């Protein structure tokens, strides 16, 4: 296991102090998931040259709002002027954006790359998004306890191209939502379309 020593540049807590706060906000099952996402994200950060401290903080906080009560997250979406469409997509989508708000309010985090990584992990990233955002999105999908049929393939892709892993995950998520006849949050679709345009550019 890798542990990062925090500089206090991004958050005024040690990693151990942050871990305690994260553990207190969720079930032990989810906390274990969060710890695995952090380790997977740190592997990716080393592989692709991202800032490891920012990666650790974003990964540890990515699901911070996942078990927060719906009514308080609804209030936060309204009071913080977030996209009101989030209200019809429920916690599965809104725990990203609301988690970023909590990370800022409760822990004083101001770094955009960290906040964006938390906010966007429920709907993916654009081709030119910062590394930490792509890393948290992918790590959440491939952490060691994930066991859906395509996960081994996703892990292989993540070893050779972070961008290809993001695109694969977006594609997989959309297929899954379509099959389930579930609503698709427009940003997920916009991200997917942006990757299609980017891939087309590469072929020109
Ligand atoms: Fe999440
Ligand atoms: Fe997660």
Coordinates of C-alpha atoms and ligand atoms in Angstrom, one line a residue:
X1 CA 0.0 0.0 0.0
X2 CA 1.2 3.5 -0.8
X3 CA 0.7 6.3 1.6
X4 CA 1.2 9.9 0.6
X5 CA 2.5 12.5 3.0
X6 CA 0.3 15.6 2.6
X7 CA 2.0 19.0 2.3
X8 CA -1.0 21.1 3.7
X9 CA -0.9 22.9 0.4
X10 CA -4.3 21.5 -0.7
X11 CA -5.9 20.5 2.5
X12 CA -5.2 21.5 6.1
X13 CA -5.2 17.9 7.4
X14 CA -2.8 14.9 7.3
X15 CA -3.9 12.0 5.2
X16 CA -4.7 10.1 8.5
X17 CA -6.9 12.9 9.7
X18 CA -8.7 12.9 6.4
X19 CA -9.2 9.2 6.4
X20 CA -11.0 9.4 9.8
X21 CA -13.4 12.1 8.5
X22 CA -14.1 10.0 5.3
X23 CA -14.7 6.9 7.4
X24 CA -17.1 8.8 9.6
X25 CA -19.2 9.8 6.6
X26 CA -19.9 6.4 5.2
X27 CA -20.4 2.7 5.8
X28 CA -17.3 0.6 6.2
X29 CA -18.0 -1.2 2.9
X30 CA -17.9 2.1 1.0
X31 CA -14.9 3.3 2.9
X32 CA -13.0 0.2 1.8
X33 CA -14.1 0.9 -1.8
X34 CA -12.7 4.5 -1.4
X35 CA -9.4 3.1 -0.1
X36 CA -9.1 0.8 -3.1
X37 CA -10.0 3.7 -5.4
X38 CA -7.2 5.7 -3.8
X39 CA -4.6 3.0 -4.3
X40 CA -5.7 2.3 -7.9
X41 CA -5.7 6.1 -8.6
X42 CA -2.2 6.4 -7.2
X43 CA -0.9 3.6 -9.4
X44 CA -2.4 5.5 -12.4
X45 CA -1.0 8.8 -11.1
X46 CA 2.5 7.3 -11.1
X47 CA 2.0 5.7 -14.5
X48 CA 0.8 8.9 -16.1
X49 CA 2.7 11.6 -14.2
X50 CA -0.2 13.2 -12.2
X51 CA 0.3 15.0 -8.9
X52 CA 0.0 12.2 -6.3
X53 CA -1.2 14.3 -3.4
X54 CA -4.0 15.8 -5.4
X55 CA -4.9 12.4 -6.7
X56 CA -5.0 10.9 -3.2
X57 CA -7.2 13.7 -1.8
X58 CA -9.6 13.6 -4.8
X59 CA -9.9 9.8 -4.6
X60 CA -10.5 9.8 -0.8
X61 CA -13.2 12.4 -1.2
X62 CA -14.8 11.2 -4.4
X63 CA -17.8 9.4 -2.7
X64 CA -17.9 11.7 0.3
X65 CA -21.6 12.7 -0.5
X66 CA -22.7 9.3 -1.5
X67 CA -24.4 8.5 1.8
X68 CA -25.5 12.0 2.7
X69 CA -29.3 12.4 3.1
X70 CA -31.1 13.1 -0.1
X71 CA -33.0 16.1 1.3
X72 CA -29.8 17.9 2.4
X73 CA -28.2 17.3 -1.0
X74 CA -31.3 18.6 -2.7
X75 CA -31.1 21.7 -0.6
X76 CA -27.4 22.1 -1.5
X77 CA -28.1 21.8 -5.2
X78 CA -30.6 24.6 -5.0
X79 CA -28.6 26.9 -2.6
X80 CA -25.3 26.4 -4.6
X81 CA -27.0 27.1 -7.9
X82 CA -25.9 23.7 -9.3
X83 CA -27.6 22.3 -12.4
X84 CA -31.2 21.8 -11.4
X85 CA -31.5 18.8 -13.8
X86 CA -29.4 16.9 -11.2
X87 CA -32.6 16.7 -9.1
X88 CA -34.2 14.3 -11.6
X89 CA -31.1 12.1 -11.8
X90 CA -30.8 11.3 -8.1
X91 CA -27.8 10.5 -5.9
X92 CA -26.1 8.3 -8.5
X93 CA -25.2 11.5 -10.4
X94 CA -25.5 14.3 -7.9
X95 CA -23.1 12.9 -5.3
X96 CA -20.2 14.0 -7.6
X97 CA -21.1 17.7 -7.8
X98 CA -22.4 17.9 -4.2
X99 CA -19.3 16.1 -2.9
X100 CA -17.2 18.8 -4.5
X101 CA -19.2 21.5 -2.7
X102 CA -18.7 19.7 0.6
X103 CA -15.0 19.2 0.0
X104 CA -14.7 23.0 -0.4
X105 CA -17.0 23.9 2.5
X106 CA -15.9 21.3 5.0
X107 CA -12.2 20.9 4.2
X108 CA -11.4 24.3 2.6
X109 CA -10.2 22.7 -0.7
X110 CA -9.9 25.2 -3.4
X111 CA -7.8 23.4 -6.0
X112 CA -9.8 23.2 -9.2
X113 CA -8.3 19.9 -10.3
X114 CA -9.3 18.2 -7.1
X115 CA -12.7 19.7 -7.0
X116 CA -13.4 18.9 -10.6
X117 CA -12.2 15.3 -10.1
X118 CA -14.8 14.8 -7.3
X119 CA -17.6 16.7 -9.1
X120 CA -17.2 14.9 -12.5
X121 CA -16.5 11.4 -11.4
X122 CA -20.1 10.5 -11.9
X123 CA -20.3 11.5 -15.6
X124 CA -16.8 11.2 -17.0
X125 CA -14.5 13.7 -18.5
X126 CA -13.8 15.7 -21.7
X127 CA -10.7 14.7 -23.8
X128 CA -8.7 17.7 -22.4
X129 CA -9.7 17.4 -18.8
X130 CA -7.0 17.5 -16.2
X131 CA -5.2 14.2 -15.4
X132 CA -6.5 13.8 -11.8
X133 CA -10.1 14.0 -13.1
X134 CA -9.5 11.2 -15.7
X135 CA -7.7 9.1 -13.1
X136 CA -10.4 9.2 -10.4
X137 CA -13.0 8.4 -13.0
X138 CA -11.1 5.4 -14.3
X139 CA -9.9 4.2 -10.8
X140 CA -13.5 4.1 -9.6
X141 CA -14.4 1.8 -12.5
X142 CA -11.5 -0.6 -12.3
X143 CA -10.6 -0.8 -8.5
X144 CA -9.7 -4.4 -7.6
X145 CA -13.2 -5.4 -6.1
X146 CA -15.1 -4.5 -9.3
X147 CA -16.1 -7.7 -11.1
X148 CA -18.4 -6.9 -14.1
X149 CA -17.5 -8.8 -17.3
X150 CA -15.5 -6.1 -19.1
X151 CA -13.5 -5.0 -16.1
X152 CA -10.3 -7.0 -17.0
X153 CA -10.4 -5.5 -20.4
X154 CA -10.8 -2.0 -18.8
X155 CA -7.8 -2.7 -16.6
X156 CA -5.7 -3.7 -19.5
X157 CA -6.6 -0.6 -21.4
X158 CA -5.8 1.6 -18.4
X159 CA -2.3 0.3 -18.4
X160 CA -1.6 1.5 -21.9
X161 CA -3.7 4.6 -22.3
X162 CA -5.6 6.7 -19.8
X163 CA -7.6 8.4 -22.6
X164 CA -8.6 5.1 -24.1
X165 CA -9.7 3.9 -20.6
X166 CA -11.9 7.0 -20.1
X167 CA -13.5 6.5 -23.5
X168 CA -14.1 2.8 -22.9
X169 CA -15.7 3.6 -19.5
X170 CA -18.0 6.2 -21.0
X171 CA -19.1 3.8 -23.7
X172 CA -19.6 1.0 -21.2
X173 CA -21.6 3.2 -18.9
X174 CA -23.9 4.5 -21.7
X175 CA -24.5 0.9 -23.0
X176 CA -25.4 -0.1 -19.4
X177 CA -27.8 2.8 -18.9
X178 CA -29.5 2.1 -22.3
X179 CA -30.0 -1.5 -21.5
X180 CA -31.4 -0.7 -18.1
X181 CA -33.7 1.9 -19.8
X182 CA -32.3 4.4 -17.3
X183 CA -32.1 8.2 -17.8
X184 CA -28.8 9.5 -19.2
X185 CA -27.4 12.6 -17.7
X186 CA -26.7 15.0 -20.6
X187 CA -23.2 15.7 -19.5
X188 CA -22.3 12.0 -19.8
X189 CA -23.5 12.1 -23.4
X190 CA -21.7 15.4 -24.1
X191 CA -18.5 13.9 -22.8
X192 CA -18.9 10.8 -25.0
X193 CA -19.6 13.0 -28.1
X194 CA -16.5 15.0 -27.4
X195 CA -14.4 11.9 -27.3
X196 CA -15.9 10.7 -30.6
X197 CA -14.9 14.1 -32.2
X198 CA -11.4 13.8 -30.7
X199 CA -11.0 10.2 -32.0
X200 CA -12.2 11.4 -35.4
X201 CA -9.5 14.1 -35.4
X202 CA -6.9 11.5 -34.7
X203 CA -8.0 9.6 -37.8
X204 CA -7.8 12.6 -40.2
Ligands
LIG1 FE1 -19.2 7.8 -6.8
LIG2 FE1 -16.8 5.3 -6.0

